[in-house]
Amino acid sequence: MTDLRILSGGAAKGLVTAMTNPFSALTGLGINGDYGAVGGMRDRIKAGEAVDVVILTKAILDQLAHSGHVIAGSVADLGHVVTGLALRKDAPVPDISTPDISTPDALRRLLLASDGIYLSDPVLATAGRHFTQVIERLGITDQVADRMHCYRSGHIAMAALAASDDLRPVGCTQITEILTTPSVSYAGALPDGFGLVTTYAAAVAARTAHPHAAQTLVSLLTASDTSAQRVQAGFSER
């Protein structure tokens, strides 16, 4: 079976996985998805890598449409994704199983009490960059620097959190990457004034080898009758 090639931010991995069988039934094609930090994906597309569908933040896709790397008329919103905190489900310390993260002071206490902080690449990943800025605003960068673990994507960071030997690990990435990681639970959004909501979109790449199938996938991912799958994957219309 021929595969449709996708470059995508990690936030959409769960949604694309859920849509693979319906897409294959419609087109007879499989999906070969490569997921990672949105900055890295953007750079690969701008460098000329051949791809059929691109799923990144709406802001980056608008830039790629302007530069001719994706077809402008094909850009369609998937929805909004909240950045939040993650915990390992079996963390043995009771006071971290249901943490209070409703205020900056509570978040500061949680991070200072943790023995491992897991996040995506702060240079290339939207959530990783934002969370390092949050830590700076909390004034604890020096105190937690030696326990911060950065990975190529939020999915990889969450998998590392789940597999860690830390007693009190905490992670931060987009909710879509938390919900699709076994043994990790979503603890809630960042406090008011520290939050991040990112709009994601999908588009047909200008160099696609399968234009009809690529548009079919974009339409399937963003259709009104697949809204339940988007919500289940962590996307919202807010």
PDB file of N, CA, C and O in Angstrom, residues 177-235:
ATOM      1  N   GLU A 177      -0.610  15.685  23.549  1.00  0.00           N
ATOM      2  CA  GLU A 177       0.516  14.768  23.710  1.00  0.00           C
ATOM      3  C   GLU A 177       0.465  14.048  25.053  1.00  0.00           C
ATOM      4  O   GLU A 177       1.018  12.951  25.193  1.00  0.00           O
ATOM      5  N   ILE A 178      -0.193  14.657  26.021  1.00  0.00           N
ATOM      6  CA  ILE A 178      -0.349  14.021  27.332  1.00  0.00           C
ATOM      7  C   ILE A 178      -1.405  12.919  27.266  1.00  0.00           C
ATOM      8  O   ILE A 178      -1.204  11.809  27.760  1.00  0.00           O
ATOM      9  N   LEU A 179      -2.536  13.225  26.635  1.00  0.00           N
ATOM     10  CA  LEU A 179      -3.661  12.289  26.603  1.00  0.00           C
ATOM     11  C   LEU A 179      -3.346  11.000  25.866  1.00  0.00           C
ATOM     12  O   LEU A 179      -3.959   9.963  26.136  1.00  0.00           O
ATOM     13  N   THR A 180      -2.402  11.050  24.932  1.00  0.00           N
ATOM     14  CA  THR A 180      -2.092   9.865  24.133  1.00  0.00           C
ATOM     15  C   THR A 180      -0.895   9.082  24.663  1.00  0.00           C
ATOM     16  O   THR A 180      -0.437   8.141  24.009  1.00  0.00           O
ATOM     17  N   THR A 181      -0.382   9.447  25.842  1.00  0.00           N
ATOM     18  CA  THR A 181       0.768   8.744  26.428  1.00  0.00           C
ATOM     19  C   THR A 181       0.316   7.849  27.566  1.00  0.00           C
ATOM     20  O   THR A 181      -0.189   8.349  28.581  1.00  0.00           O
ATOM     21  N   PRO A 182       0.469   6.535  27.438  1.00  0.00           N
ATOM     22  CA  PRO A 182       0.093   5.636  28.530  1.00  0.00           C
ATOM     23  C   PRO A 182       0.891   5.937  29.797  1.00  0.00           C
ATOM     24  O   PRO A 182       2.040   6.370  29.739  1.00  0.00           O
ATOM     25  N   SER A 183       0.267   5.725  30.945  1.00  0.00           N
ATOM     26  CA  SER A 183       0.889   5.883  32.268  1.00  0.00           C
ATOM     27  C   SER A 183       1.144   7.334  32.651  1.00  0.00           C
ATOM     28  O   SER A 183       1.831   7.601  33.631  1.00  0.00           O
ATOM     29  N   VAL A 184       0.603   8.278  31.859  1.00  0.00           N
ATOM     30  CA  VAL A 184       0.735   9.695  32.173  1.00  0.00           C
ATOM     31  C   VAL A 184      -0.663  10.290  32.280  1.00  0.00           C
ATOM     32  O   VAL A 184      -1.550   9.956  31.501  1.00  0.00           O
ATOM     33  N   SER A 185      -0.871  11.173  33.252  1.00  0.00           N
ATOM     34  CA  SER A 185      -2.171  11.798  33.424  1.00  0.00           C
ATOM     35  C   SER A 185      -2.062  13.312  33.297  1.00  0.00           C
ATOM     36  O   SER A 185      -1.022  13.906  33.606  1.00  0.00           O
ATOM     37  N   TYR A 186      -3.133  13.919  32.846  1.00  0.00           N
ATOM     38  CA  TYR A 186      -3.206  15.372  32.689  1.00  0.00           C
ATOM     39  C   TYR A 186      -3.592  15.990  34.026  1.00  0.00           C
ATOM     40  O   TYR A 186      -4.621  15.659  34.611  1.00  0.00           O
ATOM     41  N   ALA A 187      -2.759  16.891  34.527  1.00  0.00           N
ATOM     42  CA  ALA A 187      -2.992  17.497  35.839  1.00  0.00           C
ATOM     43  C   ALA A 187      -3.701  18.835  35.755  1.00  0.00           C
ATOM     44  O   ALA A 187      -4.156  19.354  36.775  1.00  0.00           O
ATOM     45  N   GLY A 188      -3.790  19.407  34.557  1.00  0.00           N
ATOM     46  CA  GLY A 188      -4.480  20.678  34.411  1.00  0.00           C
ATOM     47  C   GLY A 188      -3.657  21.685  33.635  1.00  0.00           C
ATOM     48  O   GLY A 188      -2.469  21.495  33.373  1.00  0.00           O
ATOM     49  N   ALA A 189      -4.326  22.782  33.276  1.00  0.00           N
ATOM     50  CA  ALA A 189      -3.668  23.843  32.532  1.00  0.00           C
ATOM     51  C   ALA A 189      -2.786  24.681  33.450  1.00  0.00           C
ATOM     52  O   ALA A 189      -2.910  24.627  34.679  1.00  0.00           O
ATOM     53  N   LEU A 190      -1.909  25.465  32.853  1.00  0.00           N
ATOM     54  CA  LEU A 190      -1.083  26.383  33.621  1.00  0.00           C
ATOM     55  C   LEU A 190      -1.961  27.480  34.222  1.00  0.00           C
ATOM     56  O   LEU A 190      -3.056  27.751  33.727  1.00  0.00           O
ATOM     57  N   PRO A 191      -1.510  28.131  35.306  1.00  0.00           N
ATOM     58  CA  PRO A 191      -2.332  29.152  35.967  1.00  0.00           C
ATOM     59  C   PRO A 191      -2.680  30.314  35.038  1.00  0.00           C
ATOM     60  O   PRO A 191      -1.988  30.570  34.046  1.00  0.00           O
ATOM     61  N   ASP A 192      -3.738  31.018  35.378  1.00  0.00           N
ATOM     62  CA  ASP A 192      -4.120  32.216  34.625  1.00  0.00           C
ATOM     63  C   ASP A 192      -2.944  33.175  34.525  1.00  0.00           C
ATOM     64  O   ASP A 192      -2.236  33.416  35.507  1.00  0.00           O
ATOM     65  N   GLY A 193      -2.754  33.719  33.343  1.00  0.00           N
ATOM     66  CA  GLY A 193      -1.636  34.626  33.109  1.00  0.00           C
ATOM     67  C   GLY A 193      -0.367  33.922  32.680  1.00  0.00           C
ATOM     68  O   GLY A 193       0.581  34.572  32.232  1.00  0.00           O
ATOM     69  N   PHE A 194      -0.343  32.580  32.803  1.00  0.00           N
ATOM     70  CA  PHE A 194       0.826  31.788  32.428  1.00  0.00           C
ATOM     71  C   PHE A 194       0.481  30.762  31.346  1.00  0.00           C
ATOM     72  O   PHE A 194       1.336  30.010  30.911  1.00  0.00           O
ATOM     73  N   GLY A 195      -0.763  30.732  30.925  1.00  0.00           N
ATOM     74  CA  GLY A 195      -1.224  29.694  30.018  1.00  0.00           C
ATOM     75  C   GLY A 195      -0.818  29.914  28.570  1.00  0.00           C
ATOM     76  O   GLY A 195      -0.344  30.992  28.185  1.00  0.00           O
ATOM     77  N   LEU A 196      -1.009  28.887  27.792  1.00  0.00           N
ATOM     78  CA  LEU A 196      -0.748  28.944  26.360  1.00  0.00           C
ATOM     79  C   LEU A 196      -1.779  28.088  25.643  1.00  0.00           C
ATOM     80  O   LEU A 196      -1.953  26.917  25.962  1.00  0.00           O
ATOM     81  N   VAL A 197      -2.481  28.696  24.687  1.00  0.00           N
ATOM     82  CA  VAL A 197      -3.413  27.982  23.826  1.00  0.00           C
ATOM     83  C   VAL A 197      -2.943  28.192  22.389  1.00  0.00           C
ATOM     84  O   VAL A 197      -2.784  29.337  21.946  1.00  0.00           O
ATOM     85  N   THR A 198      -2.703  27.112  21.677  1.00  0.00           N
ATOM     86  CA  THR A 198      -2.133  27.170  20.337  1.00  0.00           C
ATOM     87  C   THR A 198      -3.127  26.634  19.314  1.00  0.00           C
ATOM     88  O   THR A 198      -3.718  25.579  19.519  1.00  0.00           O
ATOM     89  N   THR A 199      -3.310  27.377  18.235  1.00  0.00           N
ATOM     90  CA  THR A 199      -4.193  26.931  17.161  1.00  0.00           C
ATOM     91  C   THR A 199      -3.387  26.116  16.144  1.00  0.00           C
ATOM     92  O   THR A 199      -2.345  26.561  15.671  1.00  0.00           O
ATOM     93  N   TYR A 200      -3.883  24.914  15.832  1.00  0.00           N
ATOM     94  CA  TYR A 200      -3.242  24.044  14.844  1.00  0.00           C
ATOM     95  C   TYR A 200      -4.094  23.969  13.578  1.00  0.00           C
ATOM     96  O   TYR A 200      -5.318  24.139  13.612  1.00  0.00           O
ATOM     97  N   ALA A 201      -3.431  23.720  12.479  1.00  0.00           N
ATOM     98  CA  ALA A 201      -4.114  23.619  11.193  1.00  0.00           C
ATOM     99  C   ALA A 201      -3.418  22.571  10.337  1.00  0.00           C
ATOM    100  O   ALA A 201      -2.289  22.150  10.623  1.00  0.00           O
ATOM    101  N   ALA A 202      -4.092  22.161   9.276  1.00  0.00           N
ATOM    102  CA  ALA A 202      -3.545  21.205   8.316  1.00  0.00           C
ATOM    103  C   ALA A 202      -3.612  21.816   6.925  1.00  0.00           C
ATOM    104  O   ALA A 202      -4.483  22.648   6.645  1.00  0.00           O
ATOM    105  N   ALA A 203      -2.699  21.398   6.058  1.00  0.00           N
ATOM    106  CA  ALA A 203      -2.679  21.927   4.692  1.00  0.00           C
ATOM    107  C   ALA A 203      -2.045  20.921   3.752  1.00  0.00           C
ATOM    108  O   ALA A 203      -1.247  20.068   4.153  1.00  0.00           O
ATOM    109  N   VAL A 204      -2.382  21.038   2.486  1.00  0.00           N
ATOM    110  CA  VAL A 204      -1.776  20.223   1.435  1.00  0.00           C
ATOM    111  C   VAL A 204      -0.454  20.853   1.031  1.00  0.00           C
ATOM    112  O   VAL A 204      -0.379  22.056   0.768  1.00  0.00           O
ATOM    113  N   ALA A 205       0.598  20.051   1.003  1.00  0.00           N
ATOM    114  CA  ALA A 205       1.911  20.554   0.624  1.00  0.00           C
ATOM    115  C   ALA A 205       1.957  20.856  -0.874  1.00  0.00           C
ATOM    116  O   ALA A 205       1.327  20.160  -1.685  1.00  0.00           O
ATOM    117  N   ALA A 206       2.713  21.886  -1.231  1.00  0.00           N
ATOM    118  CA  ALA A 206       2.800  22.285  -2.642  1.00  0.00           C
ATOM    119  C   ALA A 206       3.420  21.198  -3.501  1.00  0.00           C
ATOM    120  O   ALA A 206       3.088  21.072  -4.686  1.00  0.00           O
ATOM    121  N   ARG A 207       4.294  20.384  -2.917  1.00  0.00           N
ATOM    122  CA  ARG A 207       4.992  19.353  -3.687  1.00  0.00           C
ATOM    123  C   ARG A 207       4.367  17.973  -3.537  1.00  0.00           C
ATOM    124  O   ARG A 207       5.000  16.969  -3.822  1.00  0.00           O
ATOM    125  N   THR A 208       3.125  17.902  -3.100  1.00  0.00           N
ATOM    126  CA  THR A 208       2.500  16.592  -2.893  1.00  0.00           C
ATOM    127  C   THR A 208       2.465  15.762  -4.169  1.00  0.00           C
ATOM    128  O   THR A 208       2.225  16.276  -5.263  1.00  0.00           O
ATOM    129  N   ALA A 209       2.690  14.467  -3.994  1.00  0.00           N
ATOM    130  CA  ALA A 209       2.573  13.529  -5.110  1.00  0.00           C
ATOM    131  C   ALA A 209       1.160  12.966  -5.210  1.00  0.00           C
ATOM    132  O   ALA A 209       0.827  12.272  -6.170  1.00  0.00           O
ATOM    133  N   HIS A 210       0.317  13.269  -4.218  1.00  0.00           N
ATOM    134  CA  HIS A 210      -1.041  12.727  -4.164  1.00  0.00           C
ATOM    135  C   HIS A 210      -2.013  13.845  -3.786  1.00  0.00           C
ATOM    136  O   HIS A 210      -2.574  13.833  -2.684  1.00  0.00           O
ATOM    137  N   PRO A 211      -2.219  14.818  -4.644  1.00  0.00           N
ATOM    138  CA  PRO A 211      -3.021  15.994  -4.273  1.00  0.00           C
ATOM    139  C   PRO A 211      -4.445  15.665  -3.844  1.00  0.00           C
ATOM    140  O   PRO A 211      -4.947  16.251  -2.872  1.00  0.00           O
ATOM    141  N   HIS A 212      -5.107  14.744  -4.533  1.00  0.00           N
ATOM    142  CA  HIS A 212      -6.491  14.420  -4.172  1.00  0.00           C
ATOM    143  C   HIS A 212      -6.545  13.750  -2.803  1.00  0.00           C
ATOM    144  O   HIS A 212      -7.373  14.105  -1.947  1.00  0.00           O
ATOM    145  N   ALA A 213      -5.668  12.769  -2.589  1.00  0.00           N
ATOM    146  CA  ALA A 213      -5.653  12.064  -1.302  1.00  0.00           C
ATOM    147  C   ALA A 213      -5.236  13.003  -0.175  1.00  0.00           C
ATOM    148  O   ALA A 213      -5.764  12.913   0.941  1.00  0.00           O
ATOM    149  N   ALA A 214      -4.303  13.904  -0.454  1.00  0.00           N
ATOM    150  CA  ALA A 214      -3.861  14.851   0.566  1.00  0.00           C
ATOM    151  C   ALA A 214      -5.018  15.752   0.989  1.00  0.00           C
ATOM    152  O   ALA A 214      -5.238  16.000   2.180  1.00  0.00           O
ATOM    153  N   GLN A 215      -5.775  16.242   0.025  1.00  0.00           N
ATOM    154  CA  GLN A 215      -6.927  17.077   0.355  1.00  0.00           C
ATOM    155  C   GLN A 215      -7.997  16.270   1.085  1.00  0.00           C
ATOM    156  O   GLN A 215      -8.678  16.787   1.993  1.00  0.00           O
ATOM    157  N   THR A 216      -8.140  15.002   0.727  1.00  0.00           N
ATOM    158  CA  THR A 216      -9.090  14.140   1.424  1.00  0.00           C
ATOM    159  C   THR A 216      -8.737  14.028   2.904  1.00  0.00           C
ATOM    160  O   THR A 216      -9.618  14.099   3.774  1.00  0.00           O
ATOM    161  N   LEU A 217      -7.448  13.855   3.210  1.00  0.00           N
ATOM    162  CA  LEU A 217      -7.038  13.750   4.606  1.00  0.00           C
ATOM    163  C   LEU A 217      -7.283  15.059   5.348  1.00  0.00           C
ATOM    164  O   LEU A 217      -7.802  15.062   6.475  1.00  0.00           O
ATOM    165  N   VAL A 218      -6.913  16.192   4.751  1.00  0.00           N
ATOM    166  CA  VAL A 218      -7.145  17.485   5.404  1.00  0.00           C
ATOM    167  C   VAL A 218      -8.626  17.664   5.687  1.00  0.00           C
ATOM    168  O   VAL A 218      -9.024  18.097   6.784  1.00  0.00           O
ATOM    169  N   SER A 219      -9.464  17.335   4.723  1.00  0.00           N
ATOM    170  CA  SER A 219     -10.911  17.477   4.898  1.00  0.00           C
ATOM    171  C   SER A 219     -11.424  16.548   5.996  1.00  0.00           C
ATOM    172  O   SER A 219     -12.284  16.937   6.807  1.00  0.00           O
ATOM    173  N   LEU A 220     -10.903  15.333   6.059  1.00  0.00           N
ATOM    174  CA  LEU A 220     -11.316  14.372   7.077  1.00  0.00           C
ATOM    175  C   LEU A 220     -10.917  14.846   8.470  1.00  0.00           C
ATOM    176  O   LEU A 220     -11.706  14.760   9.424  1.00  0.00           O
ATOM    177  N   LEU A 221      -9.712  15.363   8.602  1.00  0.00           N
ATOM    178  CA  LEU A 221      -9.217  15.817   9.896  1.00  0.00           C
ATOM    179  C   LEU A 221      -9.997  17.016  10.430  1.00  0.00           C
ATOM    180  O   LEU A 221     -10.097  17.205  11.649  1.00  0.00           O
ATOM    181  N   THR A 222     -10.541  17.823   9.533  1.00  0.00           N
ATOM    182  CA  THR A 222     -11.148  19.087   9.951  1.00  0.00           C
ATOM    183  C   THR A 222     -12.662  19.137   9.762  1.00  0.00           C
ATOM    184  O   THR A 222     -13.277  20.165  10.043  1.00  0.00           O
ATOM    185  N   ALA A 223     -13.280  18.043   9.340  1.00  0.00           N
ATOM    186  CA  ALA A 223     -14.711  18.029   9.041  1.00  0.00           C
ATOM    187  C   ALA A 223     -15.562  18.172  10.298  1.00  0.00           C
ATOM    188  O   ALA A 223     -15.160  17.764  11.399  1.00  0.00           O
ATOM    189  N   SER A 224     -16.749  18.709  10.141  1.00  0.00           N
ATOM    190  CA  SER A 224     -17.646  18.882  11.280  1.00  0.00           C
ATOM    191  C   SER A 224     -18.073  17.536  11.862  1.00  0.00           C
ATOM    192  O   SER A 224     -18.275  17.420  13.080  1.00  0.00           O
ATOM    193  N   ASP A 225     -18.184  16.502  11.028  1.00  0.00           N
ATOM    194  CA  ASP A 225     -18.633  15.208  11.538  1.00  0.00           C
ATOM    195  C   ASP A 225     -17.511  14.390  12.172  1.00  0.00           C
ATOM    196  O   ASP A 225     -17.732  13.254  12.598  1.00  0.00           O
ATOM    197  N   THR A 226     -16.298  14.937  12.235  1.00  0.00           N
ATOM    198  CA  THR A 226     -15.218  14.281  12.988  1.00  0.00           C
ATOM    199  C   THR A 226     -14.826  15.120  14.206  1.00  0.00           C
ATOM    200  O   THR A 226     -13.757  14.932  14.775  1.00  0.00           O
ATOM    201  N   SER A 227     -15.689  16.042  14.611  1.00  0.00           N
ATOM    202  CA  SER A 227     -15.372  16.915  15.753  1.00  0.00           C
ATOM    203  C   SER A 227     -15.201  16.115  17.046  1.00  0.00           C
ATOM    204  O   SER A 227     -14.392  16.471  17.904  1.00  0.00           O
ATOM    205  N   ALA A 228     -15.963  15.021  17.200  1.00  0.00           N
ATOM    206  CA  ALA A 228     -15.839  14.208  18.415  1.00  0.00           C
ATOM    207  C   ALA A 228     -14.448  13.610  18.534  1.00  0.00           C
ATOM    208  O   ALA A 228     -13.878  13.548  19.640  1.00  0.00           O
ATOM    209  N   GLN A 229     -13.875  13.182  17.424  1.00  0.00           N
ATOM    210  CA  GLN A 229     -12.516  12.642  17.451  1.00  0.00           C
ATOM    211  C   GLN A 229     -11.497  13.730  17.810  1.00  0.00           C
ATOM    212  O   GLN A 229     -10.524  13.462  18.508  1.00  0.00           O
ATOM    213  N   ARG A 230     -11.715  14.934  17.322  1.00  0.00           N
ATOM    214  CA  ARG A 230     -10.799  16.028  17.665  1.00  0.00           C
ATOM    215  C   ARG A 230     -10.874  16.348  19.155  1.00  0.00           C
ATOM    216  O   ARG A 230      -9.846  16.547  19.807  1.00  0.00           O
ATOM    217  N   VAL A 231     -12.076  16.391  19.686  1.00  0.00           N
ATOM    218  CA  VAL A 231     -12.236  16.663  21.124  1.00  0.00           C
ATOM    219  C   VAL A 231     -11.581  15.559  21.945  1.00  0.00           C
ATOM    220  O   VAL A 231     -10.876  15.835  22.930  1.00  0.00           O
ATOM    221  N   GLN A 232     -11.778  14.315  21.553  1.00  0.00           N
ATOM    222  CA  GLN A 232     -11.181  13.202  22.276  1.00  0.00           C
ATOM    223  C   GLN A 232      -9.653  13.267  22.245  1.00  0.00           C
ATOM    224  O   GLN A 232      -8.985  12.877  23.210  1.00  0.00           O
ATOM    225  N   ALA A 233      -9.110  13.781  21.157  1.00  0.00           N
ATOM    226  CA  ALA A 233      -7.655  13.902  21.021  1.00  0.00           C
ATOM    227  C   ALA A 233      -7.091  15.121  21.751  1.00  0.00           C
ATOM    228  O   ALA A 233      -5.877  15.247  21.859  1.00  0.00           O
ATOM    229  N   GLY A 234      -7.955  16.014  22.225  1.00  0.00           N
ATOM    230  CA  GLY A 234      -7.486  17.160  22.999  1.00  0.00           C
ATOM    231  C   GLY A 234      -7.641  18.496  22.335  1.00  0.00           C
ATOM    232  O   GLY A 234      -7.214  19.530  22.876  1.00  0.00           O
ATOM    233  N   PHE A 235      -8.276  18.537  21.160  1.00  0.00           N
ATOM    234  CA  PHE A 235      -8.511  19.802  20.476  1.00  0.00           C
ATOM    235  C   PHE A 235      -9.836  20.401  20.914  1.00  0.00           C
ATOM    236  O   PHE A 235     -10.791  19.666  21.211  1.00  0.00           O
TER     237      PHE A 235
END
